[in-house]
PDB file of C-alpha atoms in Angstrom:
ATOM      1  CA  MET A   1       3.279 168.680  54.934  1.00  0.00           C
ATOM      2  CA  SER A   2       5.432 166.062  56.632  1.00  0.00           C
ATOM      3  CA  LEU A   3       7.860 163.821  54.782  1.00  0.00           C
ATOM      4  CA  ARG A   4       5.540 160.871  55.388  1.00  0.00           C
ATOM      5  CA  MET A   5       2.659 162.719  53.743  1.00  0.00           C
ATOM      6  CA  TRP A   6       4.838 163.579  50.742  1.00  0.00           C
ATOM      7  CA  CYS A   7       5.822 159.920  50.391  1.00  0.00           C
ATOM      8  CA  GLY A   8       2.176 158.914  50.538  1.00  0.00           C
ATOM      9  CA  LEU A   9       1.344 161.472  47.866  1.00  0.00           C
ATOM     10  CA  LEU A  10       4.089 160.112  45.610  1.00  0.00           C
ATOM     11  CA  VAL A  11       2.862 156.538  46.057  1.00  0.00           C
ATOM     12  CA  GLY A  12      -0.653 157.690  45.222  1.00  0.00           C
ATOM     13  CA  THR A  13       0.682 159.432  42.122  1.00  0.00           C
ATOM     14  CA  LEU A  14       2.406 156.220  41.030  1.00  0.00           C
ATOM     15  CA  CYS A  15      -0.792 154.215  41.487  1.00  0.00           C
ATOM     16  CA  LEU A  16      -2.782 156.770  39.490  1.00  0.00           C
ATOM     17  CA  ARG A  17      -0.238 156.693  36.674  1.00  0.00           C
ATOM     18  CA  LEU A  18      -0.265 152.897  36.578  1.00  0.00           C
ATOM     19  CA  VAL A  19      -4.061 152.880  36.326  1.00  0.00           C
ATOM     20  CA  LEU A  20      -4.025 155.509  33.577  1.00  0.00           C
ATOM     21  CA  GLY A  21      -1.326 153.613  31.716  1.00  0.00           C
ATOM     22  CA  TRP A  22      -3.377 150.438  31.932  1.00  0.00           C
ATOM     23  CA  TYR A  23      -6.655 151.886  30.652  1.00  0.00           C
ATOM     24  CA  LEU A  24      -5.825 154.802  28.356  1.00  0.00           C
ATOM     25  CA  PRO A  25      -5.895 153.949  24.633  1.00  0.00           C
ATOM     26  CA  VAL A  26      -2.518 153.521  22.959  1.00  0.00           C
ATOM     27  CA  SER A  27      -1.562 156.697  21.093  1.00  0.00           C
ATOM     28  CA  PRO A  28      -0.431 156.654  17.428  1.00  0.00           C
ATOM     29  CA  ASP A  29       3.142 157.482  18.464  1.00  0.00           C
ATOM     30  CA  GLU A  30       3.173 154.650  20.999  1.00  0.00           C
ATOM     31  CA  ALA A  31       1.892 152.241  18.356  1.00  0.00           C
ATOM     32  CA  TYR A  32       4.712 153.415  16.089  1.00  0.00           C
ATOM     33  CA  TYR A  33       7.292 152.738  18.784  1.00  0.00           C
ATOM     34  CA  TRP A  34       5.632 149.368  19.481  1.00  0.00           C
ATOM     35  CA  VAL A  35       6.392 148.407  15.869  1.00  0.00           C
ATOM     36  CA  TRP A  36      10.029 149.308  16.536  1.00  0.00           C
ATOM     37  CA  ALA A  37       9.993 147.082  19.616  1.00  0.00           C
ATOM     38  CA  HIS A  38       9.088 144.107  17.436  1.00  0.00           C
ATOM     39  CA  ALA A  39      11.827 144.918  14.918  1.00  0.00           C
ATOM     40  CA  PRO A  40      14.931 145.288  17.137  1.00  0.00           C
ATOM     41  CA  ALA A  41      17.689 147.484  15.732  1.00  0.00           C
ATOM     42  CA  ALA A  42      20.468 149.748  16.967  1.00  0.00           C
ATOM     43  CA  GLY A  43      18.659 152.774  15.566  1.00  0.00           C
ATOM     44  CA  TYR A  44      15.599 153.974  13.693  1.00  0.00           C
ATOM     45  CA  LEU A  45      14.817 156.841  11.348  1.00  0.00           C
ATOM     46  CA  ASP A  46      13.347 159.098  14.022  1.00  0.00           C
ATOM     47  CA  HIS A  47      15.185 158.235  17.235  1.00  0.00           C
ATOM     48  CA  PRO A  48      17.711 155.946  18.943  1.00  0.00           C
ATOM     49  CA  PRO A  49      16.440 152.555  20.173  1.00  0.00           C
ATOM     50  CA  MET A  50      15.947 152.954  23.942  1.00  0.00           C
ATOM     51  CA  VAL A  51      12.187 153.578  23.775  1.00  0.00           C
ATOM     52  CA  ALA A  52      11.796 150.402  21.710  1.00  0.00           C
ATOM     53  CA  LEU A  53      13.861 148.403  24.205  1.00  0.00           C
ATOM     54  CA  TRP A  54      11.733 149.599  27.122  1.00  0.00           C
ATOM     55  CA  ILE A  55       8.508 148.796  25.279  1.00  0.00           C
ATOM     56  CA  ARG A  56       9.801 145.359  24.300  1.00  0.00           C
ATOM     57  CA  ALA A  57      10.691 144.565  27.913  1.00  0.00           C
ATOM     58  CA  GLY A  58       7.358 145.851  29.217  1.00  0.00           C
ATOM     59  CA  CYS A  59       5.361 143.913  26.637  1.00  0.00           C
ATOM     60  CA  ALA A  60       7.250 140.747  27.575  1.00  0.00           C
ATOM     61  CA  LEU A  61       5.857 141.193  31.089  1.00  0.00           C
ATOM     62  CA  PHE A  62       2.348 142.549  30.487  1.00  0.00           C
ATOM     63  CA  GLY A  63       1.496 141.888  26.851  1.00  0.00           C
ATOM     64  CA  ASP A  64       1.089 144.069  23.795  1.00  0.00           C
ATOM     65  CA  GLY A  65      -1.271 146.651  25.262  1.00  0.00           C
ATOM     66  CA  GLY A  66      -1.091 149.975  27.022  1.00  0.00           C
ATOM     67  CA  ALA A  67       0.105 148.386  30.270  1.00  0.00           C
ATOM     68  CA  GLY A  68       3.017 146.620  28.607  1.00  0.00           C
ATOM     69  CA  ILE A  69       3.987 149.611  26.500  1.00  0.00           C
ATOM     70  CA  ARG A  70       4.003 152.051  29.424  1.00  0.00           C
ATOM     71  CA  TRP A  71       4.860 150.068  32.545  1.00  0.00           C
ATOM     72  CA  ILE A  72       8.637 150.522  32.560  1.00  0.00           C
ATOM     73  CA  GLY A  73       8.324 154.236  31.810  1.00  0.00           C
ATOM     74  CA  THR A  74       5.862 154.762  34.653  1.00  0.00           C
ATOM     75  CA  MET A  75       8.059 152.899  37.114  1.00  0.00           C
ATOM     76  CA  ALA A  76      11.148 154.770  35.908  1.00  0.00           C
ATOM     77  CA  SER A  77       9.449 158.081  36.698  1.00  0.00           C
ATOM     78  CA  MET A  78       9.271 156.979  40.327  1.00  0.00           C
ATOM     79  CA  PHE A  79      12.681 155.284  40.457  1.00  0.00           C
ATOM     80  CA  ALA A  80      14.134 158.616  39.341  1.00  0.00           C
ATOM     81  CA  ILE A  81      12.950 160.279  42.556  1.00  0.00           C
ATOM     82  CA  PRO A  82      15.720 159.045  44.926  1.00  0.00           C
ATOM     83  CA  PHE A  83      18.351 159.976  42.328  1.00  0.00           C
ATOM     84  CA  LEU A  84      16.844 163.451  42.015  1.00  0.00           C
ATOM     85  CA  ALA A  85      16.539 163.830  45.787  1.00  0.00           C
ATOM     86  CA  GLN A  86      20.215 163.048  46.345  1.00  0.00           C
ATOM     87  CA  ALA A  87      21.237 165.354  43.492  1.00  0.00           C
ATOM     88  CA  ILE A  88      19.263 168.188  45.079  1.00  0.00           C
ATOM     89  CA  ARG A  89      20.941 167.539  48.438  1.00  0.00           C
ATOM     90  CA  ASP A  90      24.383 167.624  46.858  1.00  0.00           C
ATOM     91  CA  PHE A  91      23.829 170.746  44.763  1.00  0.00           C
ATOM     92  CA  HIS A  92      21.865 172.491  47.519  1.00  0.00           C
ATOM     93  CA  ALA A  93      24.364 171.758  50.307  1.00  0.00           C
ATOM     94  CA  PRO A  94      26.369 175.009  49.940  1.00  0.00           C
ATOM     95  CA  PHE A  95      23.206 177.096  50.376  1.00  0.00           C
ATOM     96  CA  PRO A  96      21.406 177.448  53.718  1.00  0.00           C
ATOM     97  CA  GLU A  97      17.791 176.305  53.910  1.00  0.00           C
ATOM     98  CA  PRO A  98      15.245 178.991  54.908  1.00  0.00           C
ATOM     99  CA  SER A  99      14.153 178.670  58.504  1.00  0.00           C
ATOM    100  CA  GLY A 100      11.171 176.450  59.152  1.00  0.00           C
ATOM    101  CA  MET A 101      11.603 174.264  56.061  1.00  0.00           C
ATOM    102  CA  GLY A 102      13.785 171.583  57.627  1.00  0.00           C
ATOM    103  CA  ASP A 103      16.800 169.860  56.160  1.00  0.00           C
ATOM    104  CA  ASP A 104      14.788 168.252  53.356  1.00  0.00           C
ATOM    105  CA  GLY A 105      12.748 171.305  52.407  1.00  0.00           C
ATOM    106  CA  GLY A 106      14.657 171.869  49.186  1.00  0.00           C
ATOM    107  CA  VAL A 107      14.468 168.179  48.317  1.00  0.00           C
ATOM    108  CA  ILE A 108      10.710 168.073  48.808  1.00  0.00           C
ATOM    109  CA  ARG A 109      10.163 171.186  46.729  1.00  0.00           C
ATOM    110  CA  GLY A 110      12.464 169.983  43.951  1.00  0.00           C
ATOM    111  CA  VAL A 111      10.883 166.543  43.689  1.00  0.00           C
ATOM    112  CA  ALA A 112       7.373 167.989  43.844  1.00  0.00           C
ATOM    113  CA  LEU A 113       8.202 170.550  41.170  1.00  0.00           C
ATOM    114  CA  LEU A 114       9.530 167.908  38.775  1.00  0.00           C
ATOM    115  CA  GLN A 115       6.584 165.588  39.351  1.00  0.00           C
ATOM    116  CA  ALA A 116       4.199 168.487  38.716  1.00  0.00           C
ATOM    117  CA  THR A 117       5.701 169.465  35.360  1.00  0.00           C
ATOM    118  CA  LEU A 118       3.834 168.649  32.168  1.00  0.00           C
ATOM    119  CA  ALA A 119       6.875 166.832  30.755  1.00  0.00           C
ATOM    120  CA  MET A 120       7.107 164.415  33.684  1.00  0.00           C
ATOM    121  CA  GLY A 121       3.344 164.014  34.023  1.00  0.00           C
ATOM    122  CA  VAL A 122       2.847 163.116  30.364  1.00  0.00           C
ATOM    123  CA  ASN A 123       5.985 161.032  29.911  1.00  0.00           C
ATOM    124  CA  ALA A 124       5.235 159.011  33.040  1.00  0.00           C
ATOM    125  CA  VAL A 125       1.998 157.812  31.421  1.00  0.00           C
ATOM    126  CA  VAL A 126       2.637 157.981  27.662  1.00  0.00           C
ATOM    127  CA  MET A 127       5.758 156.218  26.386  1.00  0.00           C
ATOM    128  CA  THR A 128       7.936 158.434  24.196  1.00  0.00           C
ATOM    129  CA  PRO A 129      11.716 158.757  23.706  1.00  0.00           C
ATOM    130  CA  ASP A 130      11.613 161.522  26.322  1.00  0.00           C
ATOM    131  CA  THR A 131      10.592 158.984  28.967  1.00  0.00           C
ATOM    132  CA  PRO A 132      13.932 157.128  29.164  1.00  0.00           C
ATOM    133  CA  LEU A 133      15.758 160.386  28.389  1.00  0.00           C
ATOM    134  CA  LEU A 134      14.383 162.034  31.541  1.00  0.00           C
ATOM    135  CA  PHE A 135      15.330 159.026  33.658  1.00  0.00           C
ATOM    136  CA  PHE A 136      18.919 158.784  32.450  1.00  0.00           C
ATOM    137  CA  ILE A 137      19.474 162.555  32.634  1.00  0.00           C
ATOM    138  CA  THR A 138      18.286 162.398  36.249  1.00  0.00           C
ATOM    139  CA  VAL A 139      20.812 159.630  36.934  1.00  0.00           C
ATOM    140  CA  MET A 140      23.486 161.746  35.261  1.00  0.00           C
ATOM    141  CA  LEU A 141      22.631 164.708  37.520  1.00  0.00           C
ATOM    142  CA  TRP A 142      22.847 162.392  40.533  1.00  0.00           C
ATOM    143  CA  ALA A 143      26.311 161.245  39.446  1.00  0.00           C
ATOM    144  CA  VAL A 144      27.479 164.827  38.888  1.00  0.00           C
ATOM    145  CA  GLY A 145      26.130 165.817  42.302  1.00  0.00           C
ATOM    146  CA  ARG A 146      27.946 162.916  43.942  1.00  0.00           C
ATOM    147  CA  LEU A 147      31.116 163.914  42.104  1.00  0.00           C
ATOM    148  CA  MET A 148      30.855 167.494  43.366  1.00  0.00           C
ATOM    149  CA  ALA A 149      30.051 166.401  46.927  1.00  0.00           C
ATOM    150  CA  THR A 150      32.627 163.641  47.337  1.00  0.00           C
ATOM    151  CA  GLY A 151      35.333 164.298  44.756  1.00  0.00           C
ATOM    152  CA  HIS A 152      35.524 160.569  44.075  1.00  0.00           C
ATOM    153  CA  ALA A 153      36.699 159.886  40.534  1.00  0.00           C
ATOM    154  CA  ARG A 154      34.472 156.828  40.070  1.00  0.00           C
ATOM    155  CA  TRP A 155      31.443 159.059  39.584  1.00  0.00           C
ATOM    156  CA  TRP A 156      32.818 160.058  36.186  1.00  0.00           C
ATOM    157  CA  LEU A 157      32.190 156.482  35.033  1.00  0.00           C
ATOM    158  CA  VAL A 158      28.582 156.586  36.230  1.00  0.00           C
ATOM    159  CA  CYS A 159      28.113 159.983  34.612  1.00  0.00           C
ATOM    160  CA  GLY A 160      29.500 158.707  31.307  1.00  0.00           C
ATOM    161  CA  ALA A 161      27.280 155.619  31.349  1.00  0.00           C
ATOM    162  CA  ALA A 162      24.144 157.636  32.158  1.00  0.00           C
ATOM    163  CA  LEU A 163      24.915 160.240  29.510  1.00  0.00           C
ATOM    164  CA  GLY A 164      25.537 157.543  26.906  1.00  0.00           C
ATOM    165  CA  LEU A 165      22.247 155.807  27.717  1.00  0.00           C
ATOM    166  CA  ALA A 166      20.474 159.170  27.570  1.00  0.00           C
ATOM    167  CA  PHE A 167      21.856 159.643  24.040  1.00  0.00           C
ATOM    168  CA  ASP A 168      20.580 156.149  23.217  1.00  0.00           C
ATOM    169  CA  SER A 169      17.167 157.508  24.221  1.00  0.00           C
ATOM    170  CA  LYS A 170      17.161 160.829  22.355  1.00  0.00           C
ATOM    171  CA  TYR A 171      19.820 162.825  20.548  1.00  0.00           C
ATOM    172  CA  THR A 172      19.141 165.954  22.609  1.00  0.00           C
ATOM    173  CA  ALA A 173      21.246 164.340  25.349  1.00  0.00           C
ATOM    174  CA  VAL A 174      24.201 165.975  23.586  1.00  0.00           C
ATOM    175  CA  LEU A 175      23.146 169.245  25.252  1.00  0.00           C
ATOM    176  CA  PRO A 176      23.875 168.298  28.895  1.00  0.00           C
ATOM    177  CA  GLY A 177      26.948 166.483  27.607  1.00  0.00           C
ATOM    178  CA  ALA A 178      28.113 169.709  25.983  1.00  0.00           C
ATOM    179  CA  GLY A 179      27.513 171.477  29.290  1.00  0.00           C
ATOM    180  CA  ILE A 180      29.820 169.063  31.095  1.00  0.00           C
ATOM    181  CA  VAL A 181      32.502 169.510  28.425  1.00  0.00           C
ATOM    182  CA  ALA A 182      32.175 173.300  28.710  1.00  0.00           C
ATOM    183  CA  TRP A 183      32.621 173.091  32.496  1.00  0.00           C
ATOM    184  CA  LEU A 184      35.724 170.935  32.066  1.00  0.00           C
ATOM    185  CA  LEU A 185      37.247 173.431  29.639  1.00  0.00           C
ATOM    186  CA  LEU A 186      36.197 176.748  31.172  1.00  0.00           C
ATOM    187  CA  HIS A 187      36.185 176.217  34.947  1.00  0.00           C
ATOM    188  CA  GLY A 188      39.341 175.894  36.987  1.00  0.00           C
ATOM    189  CA  ALA A 189      38.076 172.844  38.858  1.00  0.00           C
ATOM    190  CA  GLY A 190      37.100 171.260  35.563  1.00  0.00           C
ATOM    191  CA  ARG A 191      40.511 171.859  34.021  1.00  0.00           C
ATOM    192  CA  ALA A 192      42.087 170.278  37.085  1.00  0.00           C
ATOM    193  CA  TRP A 193      40.052 167.137  36.426  1.00  0.00           C
ATOM    194  CA  LEU A 194      41.353 167.020  32.852  1.00  0.00           C
ATOM    195  CA  ARG A 195      44.801 166.268  34.244  1.00  0.00           C
ATOM    196  CA  ARG A 196      43.411 163.059  35.732  1.00  0.00           C
ATOM    197  CA  PRO A 197      42.240 159.943  33.867  1.00  0.00           C
ATOM    198  CA  ALA A 198      38.737 159.735  35.369  1.00  0.00           C
ATOM    199  CA  PRO A 199      36.831 162.130  33.047  1.00  0.00           C
ATOM    200  CA  TRP A 200      38.555 160.639  30.018  1.00  0.00           C
ATOM    201  CA  LEU A 201      37.513 157.164  31.141  1.00  0.00           C
ATOM    202  CA  GLY A 202      33.982 158.478  31.648  1.00  0.00           C
ATOM    203  CA  GLY A 203      34.060 159.752  28.080  1.00  0.00           C
ATOM    204  CA  ILE A 204      35.164 156.326  26.866  1.00  0.00           C
ATOM    205  CA  VAL A 205      32.250 154.725  28.737  1.00  0.00           C
ATOM    206  CA  ALA A 206      29.850 157.208  27.116  1.00  0.00           C
ATOM    207  CA  LEU A 207      31.285 156.509  23.658  1.00  0.00           C
ATOM    208  CA  ALA A 208      30.971 152.765  24.233  1.00  0.00           C
ATOM    209  CA  ALA A 209      27.309 153.214  25.164  1.00  0.00           C
ATOM    210  CA  VAL A 210      26.497 155.280  22.066  1.00  0.00           C
ATOM    211  CA  SER A 211      28.626 153.296  19.609  1.00  0.00           C
ATOM    212  CA  PRO A 212      25.772 150.998  18.437  1.00  0.00           C
ATOM    213  CA  VAL A 213      23.675 154.054  17.553  1.00  0.00           C
ATOM    214  CA  ILE A 214      26.585 155.712  15.753  1.00  0.00           C
ATOM    215  CA  TRP A 215      27.325 152.461  13.903  1.00  0.00           C
ATOM    216  CA  TRP A 216      23.685 152.158  12.816  1.00  0.00           C
ATOM    217  CA  ASN A 217      23.728 155.729  11.497  1.00  0.00           C
ATOM    218  CA  ALA A 218      27.028 155.162   9.705  1.00  0.00           C
ATOM    219  CA  THR A 219      25.617 152.107   7.933  1.00  0.00           C
ATOM    220  CA  HIS A 220      22.321 153.834   7.056  1.00  0.00           C
ATOM    221  CA  HIS A 221      23.641 157.015   5.418  1.00  0.00           C
ATOM    222  CA  TRP A 222      23.363 158.947   8.716  1.00  0.00           C
ATOM    223  CA  ALA A 223      19.618 159.027   8.123  1.00  0.00           C
ATOM    224  CA  SER A 224      18.518 159.482  11.733  1.00  0.00           C
ATOM    225  CA  LEU A 225      21.048 162.166  12.656  1.00  0.00           C
ATOM    226  CA  LEU A 226      20.382 164.071   9.428  1.00  0.00           C
ATOM    227  CA  ARG A 227      16.632 163.920  10.023  1.00  0.00           C
ATOM    228  CA  GLN A 228      16.931 165.311  13.539  1.00  0.00           C
ATOM    229  CA  GLY A 229      19.539 167.841  12.425  1.00  0.00           C
ATOM    230  CA  GLY A 230      17.111 169.053   9.794  1.00  0.00           C
ATOM    231  CA  ARG A 231      14.502 169.643  12.487  1.00  0.00           C
ATOM    232  CA  VAL A 232      16.969 171.820  14.374  1.00  0.00           C
ATOM    233  CA  GLY A 233      17.574 173.778  11.188  1.00  0.00           C
ATOM    234  CA  ASP A 234      13.847 174.309  10.734  1.00  0.00           C
TER     235      ASP A 234
END
């Protein structure tokens, strides 16, 4: 398939998701998050507030129905594609592309694979905390890819902001964050970065982004973090 055909397929996928989001009944979980959206806070018992913020913004545009609840999530699933495509180019650059696939063969396969996964398919139509999480983790991967490809220190700031916003979506964002910290500590190139201010500034940006969620937990007996930590223990 040509690149133009792939683009047409992606546009068709977006249109299908928008139609499904408009007409499918609101799920119980979405209704629960809709209640959050109408009671703004820096945190909630089950999750951080990003899903509520997205629903609130969508409902301001399209009303308190399925379309309003899901619209931003559906659009984000498509806006994530150029970030993912560039990340694939950057991470794939050191490896030669098999003959006959063209320069963008790996990009096309990577984007198609993500769009075909159950996680992306469901979370592009049904609004859950995973929906903004997937978007911000994709942006984080893009920033890391740009950092690896260019060596420009400013990408640490973008990475920190994206990682912080991912944590504001779902606490499992600590896992890719831990991976970055491990690379900084264990890899020679990472340790070289630690002698420069950029990754530390990126960490400060991430902490600034998550500070409202941490503050909410601190003033509510750490209820949300303890609840999710208990699930890990189970």
